[in-house]
């Protein structure tokens, strides 16, 4: 952040990096070749920074010299996965108006970091030369400027509404390598280069994510939650998970001390995540030292998720957690009361006793809510039980 270029007199200027067009292509002079290789090793700075917008224009014209669809290409896969580490509101899908069409317009199941999808990359509007600790809710760029930029640059090629876009989820290197093995490179030797670049990127970036929010993203479901769980497991295991074998060599895995997640809050409100997959994610989140907020408002979570929270708390985890929201969760009902009581009772096992628990418009009756409140240490629990 201290090196961010858009300050003072520069604040009203926008720099555009248009992938491919902004890089020297063959034939290249020796000097251009050196600059090209240097640029390739720094692309992640542009695609992942919370100081840039990424506009994903993934349509390929039918008369293109290379008609291979964007989603099947190697380098765009790297750019897409790296973009998954950006705050989602800074990523926009450009509507296609002709030619081969884009994955998003065709409603095909293609996106980054899921079991069902792989995806493309994009167009970037600004750059930042550092990797700051960042939030998926970053306010580094004003949200109101997004439609203005889109209108000015693309005219009638408007962007897809964000709550309908395919979500890009930060992914572990093993998942990236699996997807990349199905992609095509013009230069086959680039595959190992890209694998190494991605692993290096994740190793220095994943631990700097502070806040994750996919709230109201209709396309965030179990596959995306599973991807997020895998990334947290990768961090917890110190960057091991067989990455060296899968990538065919490269850097040594980071030590566990170097790979420590800094996530403070997770908001999956109004997403399609199921109770079972949310429970798995909570198991991983329960091992984090800094997690303070877990917002699961208006989702399908229920007893499995509550049980995972209870087990994490009883096991000495969730030491900093101070806010959990189950508001509007219809599956949080009478069957969850025993687990909820055990969860709040476990507050006595940690130094930080206070917890705000949101239970507004769940299926818990007044008697059940009283039981939950009485289960916690005196004065430790604040229940939000009405609007």
XYZ file of N, CA, C and O in Angstrom, residues 41-197:
628
model
N 6.742 -13.063 -15.044
C 6.928 -13.395 -13.628
C 6.233 -12.402 -12.703
O 6.210 -12.602 -11.487
N 5.649 -11.337 -13.274
C 4.997 -10.318 -12.452
C 3.515 -10.156 -12.756
O 2.869 -9.254 -12.209
N 2.966 -10.990 -13.619
C 1.551 -10.855 -13.978
C 0.639 -10.977 -12.762
O -0.421 -10.351 -12.695
N 1.049 -11.810 -11.799
C 0.208 -11.998 -10.624
C 0.028 -10.697 -9.840
O -0.989 -10.500 -9.164
N 0.991 -9.778 -9.942
C 0.847 -8.485 -9.279
C -0.387 -7.748 -9.779
O -1.137 -7.143 -9.017
N -0.612 -7.800 -11.087
C -1.750 -7.111 -11.685
C -3.058 -7.819 -11.384
O -4.041 -7.209 -10.982
N -3.080 -9.129 -11.582
C -4.343 -9.860 -11.505
C -4.860 -10.034 -10.086
O -6.065 -10.179 -9.882
N -3.985 -10.043 -9.096
C -4.433 -10.300 -7.731
C -4.550 -9.052 -6.873
O -5.174 -9.080 -5.820
N -3.978 -7.942 -7.301
C -3.938 -6.741 -6.464
C -5.334 -6.204 -6.158
O -6.225 -6.212 -7.007
N -5.515 -5.701 -4.934
C -6.790 -5.064 -4.593
C -6.817 -3.606 -5.030
O -7.738 -2.867 -4.709
N -5.803 -3.177 -5.798
C -5.787 -1.839 -6.395
C -6.149 -1.892 -7.884
O -5.971 -0.898 -8.582
N -6.600 -3.028 -8.376
C -6.943 -3.134 -9.794
C -8.339 -3.703 -9.986
O -8.849 -4.436 -9.145
N -8.933 -3.347 -11.116
C -10.107 -4.061 -11.612
C -9.616 -5.094 -12.615
O -8.692 -4.842 -13.375
N -10.266 -6.229 -12.659
C -10.024 -7.202 -13.718
C -11.320 -7.342 -14.508
O -12.364 -7.679 -13.945
N -11.256 -7.045 -15.797
C -12.388 -7.254 -16.691
C -12.103 -8.519 -17.498
O -11.142 -8.565 -18.269
N -12.922 -9.531 -17.350
C -12.692 -10.827 -17.983
C -13.469 -10.879 -19.303
O -14.681 -11.024 -19.315
N -12.762 -10.748 -20.405
C -13.360 -10.834 -21.726
C -12.941 -12.172 -22.324
O -11.862 -12.300 -22.895
N -13.783 -13.186 -22.168
C -13.372 -14.562 -22.464
C -13.913 -15.102 -23.789
O -13.687 -16.262 -24.110
N -14.619 -14.284 -24.532
C -15.116 -14.739 -25.825
C -13.992 -14.816 -26.853
O -13.096 -13.984 -26.873
N -14.032 -15.833 -27.719
C -13.046 -15.993 -28.786
C -13.785 -15.946 -30.127
O -14.662 -16.780 -30.381
N -13.488 -14.986 -31.009
C -14.176 -14.900 -32.307
C -14.012 -16.186 -33.107
O -12.951 -16.833 -33.072
N -15.051 -16.545 -33.829
C -15.014 -17.776 -34.614
C -13.949 -17.731 -35.707
O -13.436 -18.767 -36.121
N -13.608 -16.528 -36.183
C -12.611 -16.405 -37.243
C -11.220 -16.086 -36.701
O -10.337 -15.643 -37.435
N -11.010 -16.309 -35.411
C -9.704 -16.042 -34.816
C -8.647 -16.967 -35.402
O -8.913 -18.137 -35.681
N -7.402 -16.466 -35.603
C -6.312 -17.340 -36.071
C -6.096 -18.544 -35.163
O -5.687 -19.606 -35.612
N -6.383 -18.353 -33.878
C -6.343 -19.470 -32.925
C -7.724 -19.590 -32.287
O -8.038 -18.896 -31.320
N -8.594 -20.449 -32.817
C -9.974 -20.532 -32.332
C -10.143 -21.299 -31.027
O -11.258 -21.453 -30.539
N -9.035 -21.787 -30.439
C -9.137 -22.531 -29.181
C -9.805 -21.666 -28.117
O -9.410 -20.525 -27.890
N -10.825 -22.215 -27.464
C -11.583 -21.418 -26.514
C -10.710 -20.973 -25.349
O -9.796 -21.674 -24.917
N -10.998 -19.799 -24.841
C -10.226 -19.193 -23.765
C -10.061 -20.133 -22.583
O -8.989 -20.228 -21.981
N -11.131 -20.832 -22.218
C -11.117 -21.686 -21.029
C -10.221 -22.906 -21.184
O -9.949 -23.606 -20.215
N -9.751 -23.177 -22.414
C -8.924 -24.358 -22.655
C -7.436 -24.012 -22.784
O -6.615 -24.889 -23.052
N -7.105 -22.747 -22.572
C -5.731 -22.294 -22.745
C -4.991 -22.247 -21.406
O -5.581 -21.960 -20.370
N -3.688 -22.502 -21.456
C -2.894 -22.607 -20.243
C -2.676 -21.312 -19.493
O -2.999 -21.198 -18.305
N -2.120 -20.297 -20.162
C -1.831 -19.044 -19.476
C -3.088 -18.357 -18.939
O -3.082 -17.849 -17.812
N -4.186 -18.301 -19.694
C -5.404 -17.723 -19.127
C -5.893 -18.455 -17.868
O -6.497 -17.840 -16.990
N -5.620 -19.762 -17.786
C -5.987 -20.499 -16.579
C -5.198 -19.981 -15.384
O -5.750 -19.789 -14.288
N -3.913 -19.730 -15.581
C -3.092 -19.143 -14.510
C -3.656 -17.786 -14.090
O -3.814 -17.505 -12.894
N -3.961 -16.946 -15.066
C -4.461 -15.600 -14.757
C -5.781 -15.662 -14.001
O -6.025 -14.873 -13.077
N -6.622 -16.620 -14.364
C -7.907 -16.757 -13.690
C -7.740 -17.201 -12.242
O -8.376 -16.659 -11.337
N -6.904 -18.187 -12.025
C -6.704 -18.676 -10.662
C -6.093 -17.596 -9.773
O -6.467 -17.453 -8.604
N -5.161 -16.822 -10.309
C -4.570 -15.736 -9.538
C -5.627 -14.683 -9.216
O -5.676 -14.137 -8.108
N -6.490 -14.407 -10.185
C -7.569 -13.444 -9.970
C -8.494 -13.888 -8.842
O -9.133 -13.056 -8.197
N -8.559 -15.198 -8.584
C -9.376 -15.708 -7.486
C -8.970 -15.189 -6.123
O -9.730 -15.308 -5.161
N -7.780 -14.606 -6.004
C -7.330 -14.054 -4.730
C -7.705 -12.582 -4.569
O -7.371 -11.971 -3.553
N -8.384 -12.010 -5.564
C -8.839 -10.623 -5.470
C -10.149 -10.535 -4.710
O -10.924 -11.493 -4.669
N -10.460 -9.370 -4.133
C -11.820 -9.145 -3.657
C -12.795 -9.346 -4.820
O -12.618 -8.750 -5.892
N -13.805 -10.193 -4.688
C -14.680 -10.524 -5.817
C -15.335 -9.323 -6.490
O -15.593 -9.354 -7.686
N -15.577 -8.259 -5.749
C -16.261 -7.106 -6.357
C -15.378 -6.381 -7.371
O -15.854 -5.518 -8.104
N -14.076 -6.692 -7.404
C -13.169 -6.053 -8.345
C -12.965 -6.877 -9.611
O -12.121 -6.558 -10.436
N -13.741 -7.936 -9.763
C -13.652 -8.804 -10.938
C -14.971 -8.730 -11.691
O -16.031 -8.985 -11.120
N -14.916 -8.369 -12.973
C -16.137 -8.236 -13.760
C -16.037 -9.052 -15.040
O -15.004 -9.068 -15.700
N -17.132 -9.716 -15.373
C -17.215 -10.484 -16.609
C -17.835 -9.608 -17.692
O -18.929 -9.069 -17.521
N -17.130 -9.436 -18.803
C -17.632 -8.627 -19.912
C -18.555 -9.480 -20.771
O -18.209 -10.594 -21.169
N -19.742 -8.965 -21.067
C -20.667 -9.696 -21.923
C -20.106 -9.787 -23.336
O -19.570 -8.821 -23.865
N -20.263 -10.927 -23.961
C -19.823 -11.097 -25.341
C -20.945 -10.668 -26.277
O -22.120 -10.879 -25.987
N -20.582 -10.019 -27.392
C -21.611 -9.542 -28.330
C -21.492 -10.191 -29.695
O -22.032 -9.708 -30.674
N -20.784 -11.290 -29.745
C -20.664 -11.961 -31.042
C -19.513 -12.930 -31.037
O -18.860 -13.150 -30.033
N -19.251 -13.549 -32.153
C -18.143 -14.483 -32.267
C -18.415 -15.760 -31.514
O -19.539 -16.231 -31.426
N -17.356 -16.299 -30.914
C -17.447 -17.596 -30.265
C -18.154 -17.593 -28.942
O -18.456 -18.638 -28.393
N -18.391 -16.402 -28.385
C -19.097 -16.349 -27.123
C -18.187 -16.626 -25.950
O -17.084 -17.102 -26.079
N -18.667 -16.281 -24.756
C -17.916 -16.535 -23.533
C -18.601 -17.616 -22.744
O -19.772 -17.901 -22.916
N -17.866 -18.214 -21.836
C -18.434 -19.250 -20.987
C -19.608 -18.727 -20.190
O -20.620 -19.386 -20.023
N -19.455 -17.510 -19.656
C -20.485 -16.973 -18.797
C -21.792 -16.774 -19.558
O -22.873 -17.071 -19.066
N -21.701 -16.242 -20.803
C -22.913 -16.009 -21.572
C -23.596 -17.306 -21.959
O -24.806 -17.368 -22.121
N -22.815 -18.369 -22.156
C -23.390 -19.647 -22.545
C -23.889 -20.447 -21.356
O -24.409 -21.548 -21.509
N -23.678 -19.902 -20.129
C -24.111 -20.578 -18.916
C -23.456 -21.937 -18.745
O -24.005 -22.826 -18.116
N -22.289 -22.119 -19.325
C -21.602 -23.393 -19.136
C -20.947 -23.406 -17.768
O -20.733 -22.379 -17.153
N -20.629 -24.616 -17.279
C -20.097 -24.757 -15.941
C -18.585 -24.620 -15.950
O -17.852 -25.571 -15.753
N -18.120 -23.406 -16.166
C -16.687 -23.166 -16.210
C -16.326 -22.021 -15.277
O -16.859 -20.930 -15.394
N -15.432 -22.277 -14.351
C -14.931 -21.248 -13.462
C -13.687 -21.765 -12.780
O -13.323 -22.913 -12.938
N -13.045 -20.913 -12.004
C -11.796 -21.302 -11.371
C -12.047 -21.993 -10.047
O -12.957 -21.661 -9.321
N -11.198 -22.959 -9.755
C -11.116 -23.497 -8.422
C -12.297 -24.322 -7.970
O -12.569 -24.417 -6.781
N -13.049 -24.944 -8.858
C -14.125 -25.815 -8.453
C -13.926 -27.179 -9.070
O -13.130 -27.367 -9.967
N -14.687 -28.148 -8.580
C -14.561 -29.494 -9.119
C -15.189 -29.591 -10.495
O -14.885 -30.477 -11.266
N -16.082 -28.659 -10.838
C -16.824 -28.762 -12.080
C -16.346 -27.776 -13.134
O -16.711 -27.868 -14.285
N -15.561 -26.783 -12.736
C -15.319 -25.674 -13.643
C -13.850 -25.325 -13.730
O -13.095 -25.492 -12.795
N -13.484 -24.782 -14.884
C -12.225 -24.082 -15.021
C -12.532 -22.810 -15.808
O -13.562 -22.734 -16.435
N -11.645 -21.809 -15.760
C -12.037 -20.568 -16.418
C -10.926 -19.764 -17.045
O -9.803 -20.196 -17.157
N -11.251 -18.517 -17.427
C -10.364 -17.656 -18.182
C -9.723 -16.567 -17.353
O -9.711 -16.612 -16.157
N -9.200 -15.562 -17.987
C -8.467 -14.523 -17.278
C -9.079 -13.168 -17.476
O -10.229 -12.999 -17.203
N -8.338 -12.149 -17.970
C -9.028 -10.895 -18.109
C -8.208 -9.717 -18.531
O -7.079 -9.826 -18.968
N -8.804 -8.570 -18.361
C -8.242 -7.274 -18.697
C -8.093 -6.506 -17.401
O -9.006 -6.450 -16.595
N -6.924 -5.924 -17.160
C -6.654 -5.275 -15.889
C -6.504 -3.783 -16.076
O -5.896 -3.333 -17.041
N -7.005 -2.995 -15.124
C -7.035 -1.549 -15.306
C -6.037 -0.781 -14.481
O -5.887 0.407 -14.664
N -5.371 -1.407 -13.538
C -4.396 -0.677 -12.733
C -3.434 -1.674 -12.125
O -3.712 -2.854 -12.085
N -2.282 -1.176 -11.658
C -1.302 -2.093 -11.090
C -0.817 -1.618 -9.739
O -0.830 -0.439 -9.435
N -0.369 -2.585 -8.914
C 0.220 -2.275 -7.615
C 1.480 -3.104 -7.467
O 1.442 -4.301 -7.666
N 2.622 -2.506 -7.108
C 3.884 -3.224 -7.118
C 4.203 -3.972 -5.844
O 5.326 -4.353 -5.628
N 3.214 -4.151 -4.964
C 3.473 -4.849 -3.718
C 2.369 -5.863 -3.489
O 1.342 -5.860 -4.150
N 2.573 -6.751 -2.501
C 1.548 -7.717 -2.099
C 1.067 -7.354 -0.701
O 1.486 -7.945 0.280
N 0.182 -6.377 -0.553
C -0.271 -5.995 0.773
C -1.210 -7.043 1.337
O -1.847 -7.787 0.605
N -1.281 -7.113 2.676
C -2.324 -7.928 3.276
C -3.640 -7.322 2.825
O -3.825 -6.116 2.864
N -4.562 -8.156 2.388
C -5.745 -7.565 1.777
C -7.021 -8.265 2.204
O -7.006 -9.335 2.784
N -8.098 -7.604 1.920
C -9.420 -8.066 2.299
C -10.237 -8.307 1.054
O -10.142 -7.569 0.082
N -11.051 -9.353 1.076
C -11.956 -9.595 -0.036
C -13.058 -8.550 -0.052
O -13.890 -8.544 -0.925
N -13.070 -7.652 0.953
C -14.012 -6.551 0.986
C -13.269 -5.222 0.851
O -13.745 -4.189 1.267
N -12.069 -5.278 0.282
C -11.199 -4.109 0.187
C -11.914 -2.901 -0.401
O -12.665 -3.006 -1.353
N -11.664 -1.748 0.184
C -12.253 -0.504 -0.321
C -11.203 0.357 -1.016
O -11.320 1.563 -1.103
N -10.126 -0.269 -1.493
C -9.051 0.504 -2.130
C -9.533 1.240 -3.364
O -9.040 2.301 -3.698
N -10.524 0.678 -4.056
C -11.093 1.333 -5.229
C -12.578 1.547 -4.969
O -13.273 0.645 -4.529
N -13.045 2.736 -5.200
C -14.440 3.041 -4.921
C -15.373 2.210 -5.793
O -15.217 2.194 -7.022
N -16.381 1.526 -5.198
C -17.307 0.712 -5.989
C -18.051 1.503 -7.049
O -18.345 0.987 -8.118
N -18.355 2.785 -6.772
C -19.129 3.582 -7.726
C -18.386 3.802 -9.036
O -18.987 4.107 -10.062
N -17.062 3.674 -9.025
C -16.303 3.922 -10.244
C -16.354 2.740 -11.194
O -16.026 2.861 -12.363
N -16.792 1.577 -10.706
C -16.791 0.380 -11.533
C -17.718 0.492 -12.739
O -17.290 0.270 -13.868
N -18.992 0.857 -12.573
C -19.851 0.981 -13.760
C -19.407 2.084 -14.698
O -19.574 1.974 -15.906
N -18.811 3.154 -14.177
C -18.342 4.230 -15.043
C -17.210 3.743 -15.935
O -17.159 4.048 -17.118
N -16.285 2.996 -15.357
C -15.185 2.449 -16.143
C -15.696 1.474 -17.183
O -15.281 1.483 -18.339
N -16.611 0.614 -16.775
C -17.153 -0.382 -17.684
C -17.838 0.275 -18.871
O -17.646 -0.117 -20.015
N -18.628 1.311 -18.607
C -19.355 2.009 -19.667
C -18.398 2.726 -20.610
O -18.539 2.686 -21.823
N -17.375 3.361 -20.014
C -16.448 4.146 -20.826
C -15.606 3.263 -21.738
O -15.328 3.620 -22.876
N -15.200 2.098 -21.249
C -14.291 1.258 -22.014
C -14.992 0.302 -22.961
O -14.493 -0.007 -24.025
N -16.145 -0.192 -22.551
C -16.747 -1.276 -23.316
C -18.053 -0.898 -24.011
O -18.579 -1.674 -24.793
N -18.587 0.297 -23.730
C -19.803 0.716 -24.400
C -20.923 -0.288 -24.213
O -21.314 -0.609 -23.103
N -21.438 -0.825 -25.319
C -22.582 -1.740 -25.212
C -22.194 -3.123 -24.705
O -23.054 -3.941 -24.413
N -20.905 -3.403 -24.618
C -20.482 -4.677 -24.040
C -20.477 -4.559 -22.525
O -19.442 -4.483 -21.876
N -21.653 -4.490 -21.939
C -21.780 -4.296 -20.507
C -21.265 -5.530 -19.753
O -21.141 -6.610 -20.305
N -20.977 -5.321 -18.472
C -20.527 -6.429 -17.649
C -21.720 -7.192 -17.080
O -22.818 -6.663 -16.928
N -21.495 -8.453 -16.754
C -22.529 -9.306 -16.180
C -22.745 -8.908 -14.726
O -21.793 -8.599 -14.008
N -23.984 -8.879 -14.274
C -24.297 -8.573 -12.879
C -23.458 -9.451 -11.962
O -23.344 -10.662 -12.155
N -22.861 -8.840 -10.935
C -21.906 -9.575 -10.119
C -22.507 -10.772 -9.402
O -21.840 -11.794 -9.225
N -23.753 -10.671 -8.971
C -24.325 -11.813 -8.250
C -24.651 -12.974 -9.184
O -25.027 -14.052 -8.721
N -24.492 -12.769 -10.515
C -24.722 -13.844 -11.474
C -23.419 -14.353 -12.099
O -23.425 -15.323 -12.841
N -22.324 -13.679 -11.800
C -21.045 -14.101 -12.356
C -20.561 -15.388 -11.695
O -20.886 -15.671 -10.544
N -19.766 -16.151 -12.439
C -19.092 -17.292 -11.841
C -18.095 -16.755 -10.819
O -17.373 -15.796 -11.080
N -18.076 -17.360 -9.640
C -17.164 -16.874 -8.618
C -15.789 -17.517 -8.776
O -15.674 -18.686 -9.154
N -14.755 -16.739 -8.525
C -13.382 -17.209 -8.569
C -12.902 -17.354 -7.138
O -12.826 -16.372 -6.404
N -12.602 -18.566 -6.737
C -12.245 -18.855 -5.355
C -10.744 -19.114 -5.243
O -10.187 -19.836 -6.067
N -10.065 -18.531 -4.255
C -8.637 -18.811 -4.103
C -8.393 -20.303 -3.914
O -9.053 -20.949 -3.113
N -7.445 -20.858 -4.660
C -7.269 -22.309 -4.738
C -5.860 -22.738 -4.363
O -4.890 -22.025 -4.606
N -5.763 -23.930 -3.804
C -4.467 -24.520 -3.478
C -3.749 -24.948 -4.751
O -4.379 -25.230 -5.777
N -2.413 -25.018 -4.738
C -1.662 -25.415 -5.929
C -2.040 -26.781 -6.486
O -2.036 -26.967 -7.701
N -2.385 -27.739 -5.635
C -2.736 -29.073 -6.138
C -3.968 -29.021 -7.029
O -4.036 -29.697 -8.061
N -4.929 -28.210 -6.663
C -6.135 -28.069 -7.477
C -5.816 -27.371 -8.796
O -6.328 -27.741 -9.846
N -4.978 -26.357 -8.720
C -4.554 -25.651 -9.932
C -3.824 -26.603 -10.877
O -4.098 -26.635 -12.081
N -2.901 -27.395 -10.359
C -2.133 -28.318 -11.204
C -3.033 -29.326 -11.896
O -2.817 -29.683 -13.059
N -4.049 -29.794 -11.182
C -4.976 -30.764 -11.759
C -5.725 -30.158 -12.938
O -5.889 -30.794 -13.994
N -6.195 -28.926 -12.767
C -6.909 -28.241 -13.847
C -5.961 -27.927 -15.000
O -6.286 -28.123 -16.173
N -4.758 -27.456 -14.660
C -3.807 -27.057 -15.694
C -3.413 -28.231 -16.587
O -3.114 -28.047 -17.766
N -3.428 -29.449 -16.044
C -3.040 -30.626 -16.825
C -3.978 -30.885 -17.993
O -3.640 -31.620 -18.924
N -5.156 -30.258 -17.966
C -6.127 -30.443 -19.046
C -6.077 -29.324 -20.078
O -6.844 -29.343 -21.040
N -5.180 -28.347 -19.880
C -5.143 -27.165 -20.738
C -4.069 -27.266 -21.818
O -3.156 -28.084 -21.747
N -4.185 -26.394 -22.797
C -3.277 -26.392 -23.943
C -2.341 -25.191 -23.893
O -2.782 -24.063 -23.649
N -1.047 -25.446 -24.129
C -0.047 -24.381 -24.229
C 0.525 -24.380 -25.634
O 0.789 -25.444 -26.204
N 0.736 -23.191 -26.181
C 1.414 -23.096 -27.475
C 2.828 -23.652 -27.355
O 3.316 -24.364 -28.226
N 3.472 -23.319 -26.246
C 4.792 -23.845 -25.923
C 4.626 -24.829 -24.773
O 4.360 -24.435 -23.640
N 4.773 -26.117 -25.036
C 4.515 -27.138 -24.034
C 5.354 -27.002 -22.784
O 4.918 -27.383 -21.689
N 6.562 -26.441 -22.901
C 7.428 -26.309 -21.734
C 6.923 -25.265 -20.747
O 7.397 -25.183 -19.615
N 5.951 -24.448 -21.176
C 5.406 -23.423 -20.288
C 4.643 -24.019 -19.111
O 4.463 -23.357 -18.084
N 4.174 -25.247 -19.227
C 3.336 -25.849 -18.189
C 4.061 -25.857 -16.832
O 3.503 -25.446 -15.807
N 5.290 -26.350 -16.809
C 6.034 -26.412 -15.553
C 6.358 -25.009 -15.044
O 6.360 -24.768 -13.832
N 6.620 -24.087 -15.954
C 6.879 -22.699 -15.561
C 5.663 -22.124 -14.849
O 5.776 -21.505 -13.778
N 4.489 -22.343 -15.421
C 3.254 -21.805 -14.850
C 2.945 -22.457 -13.504
O 2.510 -21.787 -12.560
N 3.168 -23.745 -13.382
C 2.950 -24.421 -12.100
C 3.826 -23.812 -11.012
O 3.360 -23.559 -9.887
N 5.093 -23.563 -11.351
C 5.997 -22.960 -10.378
C 5.598 -21.547 -10.010
O 5.653 -21.150 -8.836
N 5.163 -20.765 -11.002
C 4.728 -19.400 -10.746
C 3.527 -19.368 -9.809
O 3.455 -18.556 -8.884
